[in-house]
PDB file of C-alpha atoms and ligand atoms in Angstrom:
ATOM      1  CA  MET A   1     -13.738   7.403  11.688  1.00  0.00           C
ATOM      2  CA  LYS A   2     -13.351   9.907   9.411  1.00  0.00           C
ATOM      3  CA  THR A   3     -10.317  11.677   8.910  1.00  0.00           C
ATOM      4  CA  GLN A   4     -11.024  15.375  10.339  1.00  0.00           C
ATOM      5  CA  ARG A   5      -9.971  18.420   8.147  1.00  0.00           C
ATOM      6  CA  SER A   6      -8.029  19.943  11.173  1.00  0.00           C
ATOM      7  CA  GLU A   7      -6.169  16.761  11.459  1.00  0.00           C
ATOM      8  CA  VAL A   8      -4.832  16.143   8.095  1.00  0.00           C
ATOM      9  CA  SER A   9      -1.527  18.746   7.915  1.00  0.00           C
ATOM     10  CA  ASP A  10      -1.646  22.303   7.808  1.00  0.00           C
ATOM     11  CA  GLN A  11      -1.779  22.804   4.221  1.00  0.00           C
ATOM     12  CA  SER A  12      -3.650  26.017   3.915  1.00  0.00           C
ATOM     13  CA  ASN A  13      -0.128  27.231   3.087  1.00  0.00           C
ATOM     14  CA  ASP A  14       0.390  27.872  -0.036  1.00  0.00           C
ATOM     15  CA  GLY A  15       3.922  27.878   0.128  1.00  0.00           C
ATOM     16  CA  GLY A  16       5.061  30.982   0.370  1.00  0.00           C
ATOM     17  CA  SER A  17       8.471  32.499   1.789  1.00  0.00           C
ATOM     18  CA  GLY A  18       8.122  32.214   5.627  1.00  0.00           C
ATOM     19  CA  LEU A  19       8.341  28.261   4.921  1.00  0.00           C
ATOM     20  CA  GLU A  20      12.122  27.536   5.714  1.00  0.00           C
ATOM     21  CA  ALA A  21      13.738  25.885   3.215  1.00  0.00           C
ATOM     22  CA  LYS A  22      12.576  22.184   2.825  1.00  0.00           C
ATOM     23  CA  ILE A  23      14.328  19.504   1.657  1.00  0.00           C
ATOM     24  CA  LYS A  24      13.911  18.462  -2.038  1.00  0.00           C
ATOM     25  CA  LEU A  25      11.543  16.002  -2.807  1.00  0.00           C
ATOM     26  CA  ARG A  26      13.788  13.090  -4.509  1.00  0.00           C
ATOM     27  CA  ALA A  27      11.546  10.208  -4.267  1.00  0.00           C
ATOM     28  CA  LEU A  28       8.010   8.824  -3.991  1.00  0.00           C
ATOM     29  CA  ILE A  29       7.654   5.646  -2.819  1.00  0.00           C
ATOM     30  CA  PHE A  30       4.590   4.174  -2.903  1.00  0.00           C
ATOM     31  CA  ASP A  31       2.449   0.710  -1.182  1.00  0.00           C
ATOM     32  CA  VAL A  32       1.211  -1.663  -3.733  1.00  0.00           C
ATOM     33  CA  ASP A  33      -2.169  -3.015  -2.482  1.00  0.00           C
ATOM     34  CA  GLY A  34      -4.953  -0.708  -2.711  1.00  0.00           C
ATOM     35  CA  THR A  35      -2.482   2.578  -4.048  1.00  0.00           C
ATOM     36  CA  LEU A  36      -0.764   1.050  -6.877  1.00  0.00           C
ATOM     37  CA  ALA A  37      -3.868  -1.474  -7.705  1.00  0.00           C
ATOM     38  CA  ASP A  38      -6.887  -2.478  -6.135  1.00  0.00           C
ATOM     39  CA  THR A  39      -6.011  -6.186  -5.177  1.00  0.00           C
ATOM     40  CA  GLU A  40      -7.579  -7.205  -1.818  1.00  0.00           C
ATOM     41  CA  ARG A  41     -11.410  -7.909  -2.720  1.00  0.00           C
ATOM     42  CA  ASP A  42     -10.954  -9.093  -6.050  1.00  0.00           C
ATOM     43  CA  GLY A  43      -7.816 -10.557  -6.086  1.00  0.00           C
ATOM     44  CA  HIS A  44      -5.959 -11.819  -2.676  1.00  0.00           C
ATOM     45  CA  ARG A  45      -9.202 -12.827  -1.478  1.00  0.00           C
ATOM     46  CA  PRO A  46     -10.529 -15.219  -4.043  1.00  0.00           C
ATOM     47  CA  ALA A  47      -6.416 -16.467  -4.093  1.00  0.00           C
ATOM     48  CA  PHE A  48      -6.877 -17.615  -0.298  1.00  0.00           C
ATOM     49  CA  ASN A  49     -10.115 -18.666  -0.901  1.00  0.00           C
ATOM     50  CA  ALA A  50      -8.783 -20.867  -4.363  1.00  0.00           C
ATOM     51  CA  ALA A  51      -6.212 -22.403  -1.934  1.00  0.00           C
ATOM     52  CA  PHE A  52      -8.518 -23.072   0.566  1.00  0.00           C
ATOM     53  CA  ALA A  53     -10.818 -25.552  -1.916  1.00  0.00           C
ATOM     54  CA  GLU A  54      -7.913 -26.570  -3.234  1.00  0.00           C
ATOM     55  CA  LEU A  55      -6.005 -28.532   0.146  1.00  0.00           C
ATOM     56  CA  GLY A  56      -9.478 -29.051   1.539  1.00  0.00           C
ATOM     57  CA  TYR A  57      -9.616 -26.381   3.892  1.00  0.00           C
ATOM     58  CA  ALA A  58     -14.076 -25.598   3.943  1.00  0.00           C
ATOM     59  CA  TRP A  59     -13.003 -21.734   4.906  1.00  0.00           C
ATOM     60  CA  GLN A  60     -14.403 -18.969   2.661  1.00  0.00           C
ATOM     61  CA  TRP A  61     -13.557 -15.490   3.346  1.00  0.00           C
ATOM     62  CA  ASP A  62     -16.358 -13.406   1.767  1.00  0.00           C
ATOM     63  CA  GLU A  63     -16.235  -9.974   1.261  1.00  0.00           C
ATOM     64  CA  THR A  64     -16.915  -8.406   5.085  1.00  0.00           C
ATOM     65  CA  LEU A  65     -15.316 -10.865   6.672  1.00  0.00           C
ATOM     66  CA  TYR A  66     -12.166 -10.127   4.580  1.00  0.00           C
ATOM     67  CA  GLY A  67     -12.659  -6.692   5.087  1.00  0.00           C
ATOM     68  CA  GLU A  68     -12.040  -7.924   9.171  1.00  0.00           C
ATOM     69  CA  LEU A  69      -9.247  -9.750   8.508  1.00  0.00           C
ATOM     70  CA  LEU A  70      -7.382  -6.996   6.387  1.00  0.00           C
ATOM     71  CA  GLU A  71      -6.649  -5.144   9.788  1.00  0.00           C
ATOM     72  CA  VAL A  72      -3.561  -7.546  10.447  1.00  0.00           C
ATOM     73  CA  THR A  73      -1.404  -7.143   7.303  1.00  0.00           C
ATOM     74  CA  GLY A  74       0.803 -10.147   5.708  1.00  0.00           C
ATOM     75  CA  GLY A  75      -1.125 -12.955   4.009  1.00  0.00           C
ATOM     76  CA  LYS A  76       0.267 -15.249   6.322  1.00  0.00           C
ATOM     77  CA  GLU A  77       0.041 -13.540   9.382  1.00  0.00           C
ATOM     78  CA  ARG A  78      -3.961 -12.799   8.031  1.00  0.00           C
ATOM     79  CA  ILE A  79      -4.568 -17.164   8.337  1.00  0.00           C
ATOM     80  CA  ARG A  80      -3.049 -17.233  11.629  1.00  0.00           C
ATOM     81  CA  HIS A  81      -5.614 -14.323  13.075  1.00  0.00           C
ATOM     82  CA  PHE A  82      -8.083 -16.074  11.493  1.00  0.00           C
ATOM     83  CA  ALA A  83      -7.264 -19.399  12.470  1.00  0.00           C
ATOM     84  CA  GLU A  84      -7.152 -17.441  15.573  1.00  0.00           C
ATOM     85  CA  GLN A  85     -10.561 -15.924  14.923  1.00  0.00           C
ATOM     86  CA  TYR A  86     -12.660 -18.877  13.688  1.00  0.00           C
ATOM     87  CA  ASP A  87     -10.696 -22.326  14.036  1.00  0.00           C
ATOM     88  CA  ILE A  88      -9.130 -22.523  16.802  1.00  0.00           C
ATOM     89  CA  GLU A  89      -8.094 -26.633  16.443  1.00  0.00           C
ATOM     90  CA  PHE A  90      -5.990 -25.678  13.265  1.00  0.00           C
ATOM     91  CA  LEU A  91      -3.437 -23.905  15.934  1.00  0.00           C
ATOM     92  CA  ALA A  92      -3.754 -26.919  17.741  1.00  0.00           C
ATOM     93  CA  ARG A  93      -1.916 -28.879  15.330  1.00  0.00           C
ATOM     94  CA  PRO A  94       1.649 -29.555  15.608  1.00  0.00           C
ATOM     95  CA  ASP A  95       2.297 -28.513  11.747  1.00  0.00           C
ATOM     96  CA  ALA A  96      -0.302 -25.433  12.093  1.00  0.00           C
ATOM     97  CA  GLU A  97       3.226 -23.362  11.098  1.00  0.00           C
ATOM     98  CA  GLN A  98       3.739 -25.598   8.583  1.00  0.00           C
ATOM     99  CA  ARG A  99       0.684 -25.640   6.763  1.00  0.00           C
ATOM    100  CA  ILE A 100       0.050 -22.071   7.178  1.00  0.00           C
ATOM    101  CA  ALA A 101       3.122 -21.726   4.840  1.00  0.00           C
ATOM    102  CA  ASP A 102       1.737 -24.407   2.355  1.00  0.00           C
ATOM    103  CA  LEU A 103      -1.679 -21.683   2.144  1.00  0.00           C
ATOM    104  CA  HIS A 104      -0.032 -19.380   1.803  1.00  0.00           C
ATOM    105  CA  ALA A 105       2.076 -20.315  -1.334  1.00  0.00           C
ATOM    106  CA  ALA A 106      -1.528 -22.155  -2.476  1.00  0.00           C
ATOM    107  CA  LYS A 107      -2.197 -18.460  -2.618  1.00  0.00           C
ATOM    108  CA  THR A 108      -0.167 -16.885  -3.646  1.00  0.00           C
ATOM    109  CA  ARG A 109      -0.093 -19.035  -7.247  1.00  0.00           C
ATOM    110  CA  HIS A 110      -3.246 -18.545  -7.702  1.00  0.00           C
ATOM    111  CA  TYR A 111      -3.022 -14.671  -6.876  1.00  0.00           C
ATOM    112  CA  LEU A 112       0.080 -14.879  -9.693  1.00  0.00           C
ATOM    113  CA  ALA A 113      -1.475 -16.915 -12.455  1.00  0.00           C
ATOM    114  CA  MET A 114      -4.866 -13.628 -12.133  1.00  0.00           C
ATOM    115  CA  LEU A 115      -1.142 -10.954 -11.945  1.00  0.00           C
ATOM    116  CA  GLU A 116      -0.268 -12.969 -14.824  1.00  0.00           C
ATOM    117  CA  GLY A 117      -3.812 -12.934 -16.917  1.00  0.00           C
ATOM    118  CA  GLY A 118      -3.763  -8.724 -16.450  1.00  0.00           C
ATOM    119  CA  GLY A 119      -6.887  -9.602 -14.334  1.00  0.00           C
ATOM    120  CA  ILE A 120      -5.531  -6.535 -11.526  1.00  0.00           C
ATOM    121  CA  PRO A 121      -5.409  -2.807 -13.413  1.00  0.00           C
ATOM    122  CA  LEU A 122      -3.494  -0.307 -11.886  1.00  0.00           C
ATOM    123  CA  ARG A 123      -5.641   2.729  -9.840  1.00  0.00           C
ATOM    124  CA  PRO A 124      -6.463   6.168 -11.785  1.00  0.00           C
ATOM    125  CA  GLY A 125      -3.711   8.405 -12.318  1.00  0.00           C
ATOM    126  CA  VAL A 126      -0.866   5.456 -11.597  1.00  0.00           C
ATOM    127  CA  ALA A 127       0.964   5.049 -14.458  1.00  0.00           C
ATOM    128  CA  ARG A 128       0.551   8.440 -15.643  1.00  0.00           C
ATOM    129  CA  LEU A 129       2.624  10.118 -12.536  1.00  0.00           C
ATOM    130  CA  LEU A 130       4.944   7.154 -12.256  1.00  0.00           C
ATOM    131  CA  ARG A 131       5.785   8.371 -16.049  1.00  0.00           C
ATOM    132  CA  GLN A 132       6.044  11.817 -15.051  1.00  0.00           C
ATOM    133  CA  ALA A 133       8.354  11.069 -12.210  1.00  0.00           C
ATOM    134  CA  ARG A 134      10.627   9.437 -14.198  1.00  0.00           C
ATOM    135  CA  GLU A 135      10.630  12.269 -16.265  1.00  0.00           C
ATOM    136  CA  GLU A 136      11.221  14.149 -13.828  1.00  0.00           C
ATOM    137  CA  GLY A 137      14.470  12.228 -12.175  1.00  0.00           C
ATOM    138  CA  LEU A 138      12.609  11.484  -9.401  1.00  0.00           C
ATOM    139  CA  ARG A 139      13.409   7.895  -7.939  1.00  0.00           C
ATOM    140  CA  LEU A 140      10.933   5.486  -7.061  1.00  0.00           C
ATOM    141  CA  ALA A 141      10.888   2.748  -4.726  1.00  0.00           C
ATOM    142  CA  ILE A 142       8.347   0.463  -3.134  1.00  0.00           C
ATOM    143  CA  ALA A 143       7.323  -0.530   0.108  1.00  0.00           C
ATOM    144  CA  THR A 144       4.805  -3.401   0.703  1.00  0.00           C
ATOM    145  CA  THR A 145       3.822  -6.022   2.695  1.00  0.00           C
ATOM    146  CA  THR A 146       3.227  -8.238  -0.054  1.00  0.00           C
ATOM    147  CA  THR A 147       5.237 -10.995  -1.085  1.00  0.00           C
ATOM    148  CA  PRO A 148       8.212 -10.155  -3.683  1.00  0.00           C
ATOM    149  CA  ALA A 149       6.676 -11.467  -6.421  1.00  0.00           C
ATOM    150  CA  ASN A 150       3.110 -10.454  -6.462  1.00  0.00           C
ATOM    151  CA  VAL A 151       4.821  -6.766  -6.971  1.00  0.00           C
ATOM    152  CA  THR A 152       7.069  -7.944 -10.124  1.00  0.00           C
ATOM    153  CA  THR A 153       4.679  -9.522 -11.626  1.00  0.00           C
ATOM    154  CA  LEU A 154       1.999  -7.097 -11.305  1.00  0.00           C
ATOM    155  CA  LEU A 155       4.705  -3.875 -12.594  1.00  0.00           C
ATOM    156  CA  LYS A 156       5.308  -6.716 -15.689  1.00  0.00           C
ATOM    157  CA  ALA A 157       1.476  -7.148 -15.830  1.00  0.00           C
ATOM    158  CA  SER A 158       0.956  -3.473 -16.051  1.00  0.00           C
ATOM    159  CA  LEU A 159       3.498  -1.357 -17.507  1.00  0.00           C
ATOM    160  CA  GLY A 160       5.511  -4.022 -18.834  1.00  0.00           C
ATOM    161  CA  ALA A 161       9.034  -6.042 -18.983  1.00  0.00           C
ATOM    162  CA  ASP A 162      11.447  -2.907 -18.012  1.00  0.00           C
ATOM    163  CA  ALA A 163       8.617  -1.368 -15.448  1.00  0.00           C
ATOM    164  CA  VAL A 164      10.873  -3.498 -12.952  1.00  0.00           C
ATOM    165  CA  SER A 165      13.852  -1.871 -12.972  1.00  0.00           C
ATOM    166  CA  TRP A 166      11.732   1.759 -12.768  1.00  0.00           C
ATOM    167  CA  PHE A 167      12.107   1.253  -9.120  1.00  0.00           C
ATOM    168  CA  ASP A 168      15.625   1.783  -7.522  1.00  0.00           C
ATOM    169  CA  VAL A 169      14.228  -0.610  -4.584  1.00  0.00           C
ATOM    170  CA  ILE A 170      11.229  -3.057  -4.231  1.00  0.00           C
ATOM    171  CA  GLY A 171      10.977  -3.884  -0.643  1.00  0.00           C
ATOM    172  CA  ALA A 172       8.602  -6.665  -0.255  1.00  0.00           C
ATOM    173  CA  GLY A 173       7.196  -9.267   2.585  1.00  0.00           C
ATOM    174  CA  ASP A 174       9.547 -10.942   5.067  1.00  0.00           C
ATOM    175  CA  ILE A 175      12.094  -8.768   4.714  1.00  0.00           C
ATOM    176  CA  VAL A 176      11.453  -7.137   7.573  1.00  0.00           C
ATOM    177  CA  PRO A 177      10.628  -8.444  11.705  1.00  0.00           C
ATOM    178  CA  ALA A 178       7.400  -6.391  11.499  1.00  0.00           C
ATOM    179  CA  LYS A 179       5.606  -5.522   8.682  1.00  0.00           C
ATOM    180  CA  LYS A 180       3.092  -2.448   8.977  1.00  0.00           C
ATOM    181  CA  PRO A 181       2.006  -1.131  11.014  1.00  0.00           C
ATOM    182  CA  ALA A 182       5.664  -0.869  12.003  1.00  0.00           C
ATOM    183  CA  PRO A 183       7.426   1.518  10.191  1.00  0.00           C
ATOM    184  CA  ASP A 184      10.958  -1.386  10.073  1.00  0.00           C
ATOM    185  CA  ILE A 185       9.978  -1.608   5.535  1.00  0.00           C
ATOM    186  CA  TYR A 186       9.640   1.802   5.142  1.00  0.00           C
ATOM    187  CA  HIS A 187      13.230   2.456   7.184  1.00  0.00           C
ATOM    188  CA  TRP A 188      14.243  -0.333   5.257  1.00  0.00           C
ATOM    189  CA  VAL A 189      13.806   1.431   2.232  1.00  0.00           C
ATOM    190  CA  LEU A 190      15.407   4.791   3.065  1.00  0.00           C
ATOM    191  CA  GLU A 191      18.277   2.628   4.015  1.00  0.00           C
ATOM    192  CA  GLN A 192      18.506   1.460   0.302  1.00  0.00           C
ATOM    193  CA  LEU A 193      17.753   4.259  -0.713  1.00  0.00           C
ATOM    194  CA  GLN A 194      19.854   6.604   1.151  1.00  0.00           C
ATOM    195  CA  LEU A 195      17.953   9.206   1.673  1.00  0.00           C
ATOM    196  CA  PRO A 196      16.227  11.139   4.993  1.00  0.00           C
ATOM    197  CA  ALA A 197      13.169  10.630   5.172  1.00  0.00           C
ATOM    198  CA  ALA A 198      12.467  13.953   4.410  1.00  0.00           C
ATOM    199  CA  ALA A 199      13.535  13.659   0.451  1.00  0.00           C
ATOM    200  CA  CYS A 200      10.992  11.581   0.207  1.00  0.00           C
ATOM    201  CA  LEU A 201       6.700  11.107   0.011  1.00  0.00           C
ATOM    202  CA  ALA A 202       4.747   8.291   0.487  1.00  0.00           C
ATOM    203  CA  PHE A 203       1.495   6.554  -1.008  1.00  0.00           C
ATOM    204  CA  GLU A 204      -1.017   4.617   0.835  1.00  0.00           C
ATOM    205  CA  ASP A 205      -4.228   3.658   1.444  1.00  0.00           C
ATOM    206  CA  SER A 206      -4.778   2.143   4.854  1.00  0.00           C
ATOM    207  CA  ALA A 207      -4.099   3.583   8.444  1.00  0.00           C
ATOM    208  CA  ASN A 208      -1.671   0.282   8.949  1.00  0.00           C
ATOM    209  CA  GLY A 209       0.115   1.763   5.834  1.00  0.00           C
ATOM    210  CA  VAL A 210       0.105   5.509   6.907  1.00  0.00           C
ATOM    211  CA  GLN A 211       1.156   4.721  10.541  1.00  0.00           C
ATOM    212  CA  ALA A 212       3.634   3.010   8.690  1.00  0.00           C
ATOM    213  CA  SER A 213       5.133   5.579   6.641  1.00  0.00           C
ATOM    214  CA  LEU A 214       5.166   8.311   8.912  1.00  0.00           C
ATOM    215  CA  GLY A 215       6.469   6.228  11.502  1.00  0.00           C
ATOM    216  CA  ALA A 216       9.981   6.788   9.614  1.00  0.00           C
ATOM    217  CA  GLY A 217       8.956  10.382   9.464  1.00  0.00           C
ATOM    218  CA  ILE A 218       8.057  10.385   5.663  1.00  0.00           C
ATOM    219  CA  ALA A 219       4.839  12.941   4.773  1.00  0.00           C
ATOM    220  CA  THR A 220       2.543  10.705   3.496  1.00  0.00           C
ATOM    221  CA  LEU A 221      -0.794  11.269   0.659  1.00  0.00           C
ATOM    222  CA  VAL A 222      -3.723   8.985   0.699  1.00  0.00           C
ATOM    223  CA  THR A 223      -5.915   7.532  -1.646  1.00  0.00           C
ATOM    224  CA  GLU A 224      -8.261   5.976  -0.501  1.00  0.00           C
ATOM    225  CA  ASN A 225     -10.486   3.086  -1.028  1.00  0.00           C
ATOM    226  CA  ALA A 226     -13.989   0.869  -0.873  1.00  0.00           C
ATOM    227  CA  TYR A 227     -12.781  -0.778   1.943  1.00  0.00           C
ATOM    228  CA  THR A 228      -9.934   1.533   3.544  1.00  0.00           C
ATOM    229  CA  GLN A 229     -12.471   4.630   3.301  1.00  0.00           C
ATOM    230  CA  THR A 230     -13.698   4.820   7.428  1.00  0.00           C
ATOM    231  CA  GLN A 231     -10.493   4.627   8.595  1.00  0.00           C
ATOM    232  CA  ASP A 232      -8.215   7.151  10.363  1.00  0.00           C
ATOM    233  CA  PHE A 233      -5.259   8.534   8.319  1.00  0.00           C
ATOM    234  CA  ALA A 234      -4.363  11.860  10.527  1.00  0.00           C
ATOM    235  CA  GLY A 235      -1.499  13.353   9.730  1.00  0.00           C
ATOM    236  CA  ALA A 236      -1.512  12.572   6.420  1.00  0.00           C
ATOM    237  CA  VAL A 237      -0.853  15.506   3.672  1.00  0.00           C
ATOM    238  CA  ALA A 238      -4.022  15.075   2.266  1.00  0.00           C
ATOM    239  CA  VAL A 239      -6.332  12.115   1.354  1.00  0.00           C
ATOM    240  CA  ILE A 240      -7.919  11.888  -1.679  1.00  0.00           C
ATOM    241  CA  SER A 241     -10.089   9.181  -3.642  1.00  0.00           C
ATOM    242  CA  ASP A 242      -7.723   8.271  -6.566  1.00  0.00           C
ATOM    243  CA  LEU A 243      -4.905   9.981  -8.378  1.00  0.00           C
ATOM    244  CA  GLY A 244      -7.283  11.489 -10.905  1.00  0.00           C
ATOM    245  CA  GLU A 245      -6.596  11.424 -14.458  1.00  0.00           C
ATOM    246  CA  PRO A 246      -7.715  14.169 -17.355  1.00  0.00           C
ATOM    247  CA  GLY A 247     -11.900  14.928 -17.143  1.00  0.00           C
ATOM    248  CA  ALA A 248     -11.802  12.003 -14.379  1.00  0.00           C
ATOM    249  CA  PRO A 249     -10.999  13.862 -11.382  1.00  0.00           C
ATOM    250  CA  PHE A 250     -10.176  13.390  -7.743  1.00  0.00           C
ATOM    251  CA  ARG A 251     -12.829  13.606  -4.938  1.00  0.00           C
ATOM    252  CA  LEU A 252     -11.021  15.939  -1.717  1.00  0.00           C
ATOM    253  CA  VAL A 253     -11.617  13.603   1.085  1.00  0.00           C
ATOM    254  CA  ALA A 254      -9.563  15.889   3.698  1.00  0.00           C
ATOM    255  CA  GLY A 255      -6.329  18.410   3.494  1.00  0.00           C
ATOM    256  CA  ALA A 256      -6.146  20.965   0.460  1.00  0.00           C
ATOM    257  CA  GLY A 257      -5.890  19.953  -3.088  1.00  0.00           C
ATOM    258  CA  HIS A 258      -5.127  23.696  -4.270  1.00  0.00           C
ATOM    259  CA  GLY A 259      -7.818  23.271  -6.741  1.00  0.00           C
ATOM    260  CA  ARG A 260      -6.049  20.369  -8.498  1.00  0.00           C
ATOM    261  CA  LYS A 261      -8.050  18.450 -10.676  1.00  0.00           C
ATOM    262  CA  GLN A 262      -5.056  15.915 -11.012  1.00  0.00           C
ATOM    263  CA  VAL A 263      -2.056  14.854  -8.921  1.00  0.00           C
ATOM    264  CA  ASP A 264       0.761  15.723 -10.587  1.00  0.00           C
ATOM    265  CA  MET A 265       4.900  16.173 -10.146  1.00  0.00           C
ATOM    266  CA  GLY A 266       3.390  20.042  -9.085  1.00  0.00           C
ATOM    267  CA  LEU A 267       1.003  18.928  -7.220  1.00  0.00           C
ATOM    268  CA  LEU A 268       3.630  16.623  -5.049  1.00  0.00           C
ATOM    269  CA  ARG A 269       5.875  19.430  -4.827  1.00  0.00           C
ATOM    270  CA  LEU A 270       3.603  21.694  -3.186  1.00  0.00           C
ATOM    271  CA  TRP A 271       2.435  18.887  -1.263  1.00  0.00           C
ATOM    272  CA  HIS A 272       6.083  17.873  -0.160  1.00  0.00           C
ATOM    273  CA  SER A 273       6.591  21.616   0.730  1.00  0.00           C
ATOM    274  CA  THR A 274       4.443  22.159   2.788  1.00  0.00           C
ATOM    275  CA  SER A 275       3.760  19.443   4.797  1.00  0.00           C
ATOM    276  CA  PRO A 276       4.732  19.536   8.346  1.00  0.00           C
ATOM    277  CA  ASP A 277       8.669  18.312   9.522  1.00  0.00           C
ATOM    278  CA  LEU A 278       7.359  14.583  10.641  1.00  0.00           C
ATOM    279  CA  CYS A 279      11.089  13.942  11.958  1.00  0.00           C
ATOM    280  CA  SER A 280      11.222  16.506  14.573  1.00  0.00           C
TER     281      SER A 280
HETATM  282  C1  XBP B 301      -1.066  -5.184   1.626  1.00  0.00           C
HETATM  283  C2  XBP B 301      -1.127  -6.841   2.458  1.00  0.00           C
HETATM  284  C3  XBP B 301      -0.771  -8.197   2.253  1.00  0.00           C
HETATM  285  C4  XBP B 301      -1.101  -8.568   1.345  1.00  0.00           C
HETATM  286  C5  XBP B 301      -1.780  -9.807   0.985  1.00  0.00           C
HETATM  287  O1  XBP B 301      -0.006  -5.139   1.826  1.00  0.00           O
HETATM  288  O2  XBP B 301      -1.150  -6.880   3.927  1.00  0.00           O
HETATM  289  O3  XBP B 301       0.170  -8.888   3.008  1.00  0.00           O
HETATM  290  O4  XBP B 301      -3.244  -8.819   2.115  1.00  0.00           O
HETATM  291  O5  XBP B 301      -0.367 -10.304   0.194  1.00  0.00           O
HETATM  292  P1  XBP B 301       0.803  -3.135   1.212  1.00  0.00           P
HETATM  293  P2  XBP B 301       0.496 -11.527   1.283  1.00  0.00           P
HETATM  294  O6  XBP B 301      -1.112  -2.955   1.310  1.00  0.00           O
HETATM  295  O7  XBP B 301       1.580  -3.077   2.735  1.00  0.00           O
HETATM  296  O8  XBP B 301       0.605  -3.421   0.021  1.00  0.00           O
HETATM  297  O9  XBP B 301      -0.641 -12.424   1.182  1.00  0.00           O
HETATM  298  O10 XBP B 301       1.294 -11.612  -0.068  1.00  0.00           O
HETATM  299  O11 XBP B 301       0.887 -10.728   1.901  1.00  0.00           O
HETATM  300 MG1   MG B 302      -1.931  -0.624   0.885  1.00  0.00          MG
END
């Protein structure tokens, strides 16, 4: 279901004097898959299929089926969910959990090889915004369901060897018991940052991700993608096509774009200062 404009937090206020003082924006927290880079259809999906072939499974996840399986976050959880739906005998095996672990390890190997080959670029505006945020002293963090090695390899391959050090905190994968849409990973990142949710802004691409970040009380900007554009992003400060680049403006899907064409620190501060207090 498309998010109706009224459901996105009210951005009509131009940050006028009526607003009580908002906590200063101190940190940006980024989701990875679908947000930093469009990794699912042409990255994780073929990596899963390569692992199935390598280990002798007749399973093949096409684009449509994978879109359905994405409702479950976490690669191991997604394999288990697929088996529950389509190959229940697999789960009846006493070594099913080990087989899932082996399949996921093989898939991660294939995915890392793709990343190392530079096969998955960052989405528009991501590198530009990360650099501007660093120049202006914002702290950076990551909150993702994916495997930690997938994060560091994507950052190095797309931003250079020192890019991992740009992030004060990288919260990824099995580090928390419950994955998105549970807010656990965002709570963990906030704790590591030692910052209140109100001092942060999250970037997400999916309904699962938005539920997680809003569940942790963090104002959230959504950049939708082909797999998530029909999902419900109610509560986001705005929904846009991407962060925009000079000469390639973002498309506003929901919320107030304030007449801007690309997301920069000024627009983030405006969205952050006019976002509702999520912790009340
Ligand atoms: C997206 C996910 C991940 C990836 C697969 O994570 O749900 O599980 O699809 O990666 P996010 P793994 O949007 O939170 O970045 O196989 O390593 O889990
Ligand atoms: Mg995502």
